[in-house]
PDB file of C-alpha atoms in Angstrom:
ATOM      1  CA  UNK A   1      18.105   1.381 -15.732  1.00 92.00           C
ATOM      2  CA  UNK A   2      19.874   1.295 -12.209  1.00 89.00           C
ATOM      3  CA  UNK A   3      21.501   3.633 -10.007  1.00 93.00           C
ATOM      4  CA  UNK A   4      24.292   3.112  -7.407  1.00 92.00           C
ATOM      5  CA  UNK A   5      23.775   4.518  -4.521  1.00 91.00           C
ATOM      6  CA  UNK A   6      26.453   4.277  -1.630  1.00 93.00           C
ATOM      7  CA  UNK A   7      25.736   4.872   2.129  1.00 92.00           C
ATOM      8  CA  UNK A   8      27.633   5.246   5.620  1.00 96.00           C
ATOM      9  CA  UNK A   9      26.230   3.597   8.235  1.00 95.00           C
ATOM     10  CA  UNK A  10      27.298   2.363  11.625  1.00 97.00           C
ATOM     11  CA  UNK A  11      28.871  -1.089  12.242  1.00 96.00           C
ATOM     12  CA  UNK A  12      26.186  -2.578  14.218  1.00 96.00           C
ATOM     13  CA  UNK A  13      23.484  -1.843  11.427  1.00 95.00           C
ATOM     14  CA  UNK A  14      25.888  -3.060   8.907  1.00 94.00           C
ATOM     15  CA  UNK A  15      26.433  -6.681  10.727  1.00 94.00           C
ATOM     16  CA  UNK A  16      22.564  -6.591  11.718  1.00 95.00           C
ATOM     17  CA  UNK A  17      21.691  -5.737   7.882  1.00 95.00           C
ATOM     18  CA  UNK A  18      24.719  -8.581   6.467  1.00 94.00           C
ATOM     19  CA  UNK A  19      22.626 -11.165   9.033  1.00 95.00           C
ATOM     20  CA  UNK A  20      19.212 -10.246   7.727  1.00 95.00           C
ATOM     21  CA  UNK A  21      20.383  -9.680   3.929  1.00 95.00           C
ATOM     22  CA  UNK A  22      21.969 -13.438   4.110  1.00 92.00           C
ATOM     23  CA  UNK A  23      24.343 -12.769   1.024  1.00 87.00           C
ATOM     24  CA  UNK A  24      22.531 -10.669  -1.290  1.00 94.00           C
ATOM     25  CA  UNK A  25      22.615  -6.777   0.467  1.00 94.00           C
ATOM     26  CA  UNK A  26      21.739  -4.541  -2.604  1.00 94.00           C
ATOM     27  CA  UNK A  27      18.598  -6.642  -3.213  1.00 95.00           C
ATOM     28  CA  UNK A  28      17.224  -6.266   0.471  1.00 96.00           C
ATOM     29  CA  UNK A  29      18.324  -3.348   0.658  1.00 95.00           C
ATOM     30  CA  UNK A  30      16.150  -2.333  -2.845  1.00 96.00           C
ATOM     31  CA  UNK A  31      12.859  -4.659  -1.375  1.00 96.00           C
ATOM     32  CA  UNK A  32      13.294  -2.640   2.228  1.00 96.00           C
ATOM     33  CA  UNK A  33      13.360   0.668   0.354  1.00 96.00           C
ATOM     34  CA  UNK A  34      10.038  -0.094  -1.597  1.00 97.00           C
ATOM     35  CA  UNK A  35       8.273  -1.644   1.171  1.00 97.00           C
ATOM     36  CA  UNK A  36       8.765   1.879   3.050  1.00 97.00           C
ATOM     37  CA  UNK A  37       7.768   3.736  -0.114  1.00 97.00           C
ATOM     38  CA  UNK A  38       4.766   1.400  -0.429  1.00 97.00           C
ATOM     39  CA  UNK A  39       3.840   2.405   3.434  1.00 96.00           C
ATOM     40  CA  UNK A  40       4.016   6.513   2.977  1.00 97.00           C
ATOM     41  CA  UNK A  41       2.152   6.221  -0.307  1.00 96.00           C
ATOM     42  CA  UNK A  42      -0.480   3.755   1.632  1.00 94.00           C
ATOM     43  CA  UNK A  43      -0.528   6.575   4.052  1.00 94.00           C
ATOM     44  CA  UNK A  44      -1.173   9.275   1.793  1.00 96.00           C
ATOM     45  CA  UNK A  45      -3.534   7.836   0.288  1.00 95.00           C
ATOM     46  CA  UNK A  46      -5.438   6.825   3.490  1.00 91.00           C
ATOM     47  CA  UNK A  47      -5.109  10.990   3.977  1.00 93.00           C
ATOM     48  CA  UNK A  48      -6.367  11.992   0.446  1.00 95.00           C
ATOM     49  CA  UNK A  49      -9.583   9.889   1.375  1.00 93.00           C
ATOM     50  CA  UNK A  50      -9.893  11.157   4.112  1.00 90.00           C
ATOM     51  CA  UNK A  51     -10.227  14.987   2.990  1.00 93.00           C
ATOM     52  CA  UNK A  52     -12.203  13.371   1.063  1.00 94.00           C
ATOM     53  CA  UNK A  53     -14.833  11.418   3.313  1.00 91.00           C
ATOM     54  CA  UNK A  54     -14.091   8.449   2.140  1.00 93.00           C
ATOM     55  CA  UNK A  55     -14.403   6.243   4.845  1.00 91.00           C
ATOM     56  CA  UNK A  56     -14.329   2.497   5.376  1.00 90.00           C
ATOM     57  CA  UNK A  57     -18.094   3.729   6.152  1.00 93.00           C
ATOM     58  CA  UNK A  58     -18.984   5.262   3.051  1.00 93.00           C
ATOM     59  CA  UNK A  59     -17.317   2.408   1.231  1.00 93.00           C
ATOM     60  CA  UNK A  60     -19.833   0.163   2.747  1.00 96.00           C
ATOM     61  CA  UNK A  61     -22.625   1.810   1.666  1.00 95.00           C
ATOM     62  CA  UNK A  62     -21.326   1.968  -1.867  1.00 95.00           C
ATOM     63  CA  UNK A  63     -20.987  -1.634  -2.137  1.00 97.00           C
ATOM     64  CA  UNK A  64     -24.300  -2.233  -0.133  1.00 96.00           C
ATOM     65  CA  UNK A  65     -25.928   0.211  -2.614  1.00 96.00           C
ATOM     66  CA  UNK A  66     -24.511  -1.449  -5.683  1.00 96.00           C
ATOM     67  CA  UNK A  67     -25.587  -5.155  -4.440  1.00 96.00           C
ATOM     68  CA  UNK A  68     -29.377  -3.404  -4.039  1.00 95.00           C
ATOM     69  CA  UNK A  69     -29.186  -2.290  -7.483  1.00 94.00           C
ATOM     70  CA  UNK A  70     -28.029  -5.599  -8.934  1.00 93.00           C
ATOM     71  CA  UNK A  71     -30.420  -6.896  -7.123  1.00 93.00           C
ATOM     72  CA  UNK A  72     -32.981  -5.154  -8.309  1.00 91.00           C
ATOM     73  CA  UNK A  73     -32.314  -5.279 -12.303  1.00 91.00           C
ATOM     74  CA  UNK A  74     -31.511  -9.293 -11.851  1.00 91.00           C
ATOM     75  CA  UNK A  75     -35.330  -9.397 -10.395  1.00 89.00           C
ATOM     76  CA  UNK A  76     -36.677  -7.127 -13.480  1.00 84.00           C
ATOM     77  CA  UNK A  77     -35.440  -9.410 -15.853  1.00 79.00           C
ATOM     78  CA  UNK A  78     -32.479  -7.676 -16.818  1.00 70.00           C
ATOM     79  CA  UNK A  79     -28.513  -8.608 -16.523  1.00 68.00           C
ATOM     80  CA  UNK A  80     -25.570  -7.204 -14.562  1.00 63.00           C
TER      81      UNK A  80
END
């Protein structure tokens, strides 16, 4: 499903938008819109972990501590 949408904006955005969009408006228009909903939901999620504590930190030392025990059960003879 699809919705119209239909929007004012000045003439200088519209020629600068007509120059970028080379011929096809709506469909830059729709990729510009989900690259900025993309970015805030990034964002938000970069501010859900962290009020979490989940740093680029932490995530280290879960991978680090997942290679160790890998490491470990590959050396007692068991598999991954």
């Amino acid at each position: 499903m699809t919705q119209q949408l239909s929007v004012k904006i000045p003439d200088d955005l519209d020629a600068r938008l007509r120059s970028a969009a080379g011929g096809n408006v709506s469909q830059w228009v729709v990729e510009a819109i989900q690259d900025r909903l993309d970015r805030e939901m990034w964002e938000q999620s970069k501010a859900v972990d962290q009020m979490l504590g989940i740093t680029e930190d932490w995530m280290y030392e879960q991978v680090r501590l997942r290679d160790t025990i890998r490491a470990e059960a590959l050396d007692n003879g068991g598999t991954v």
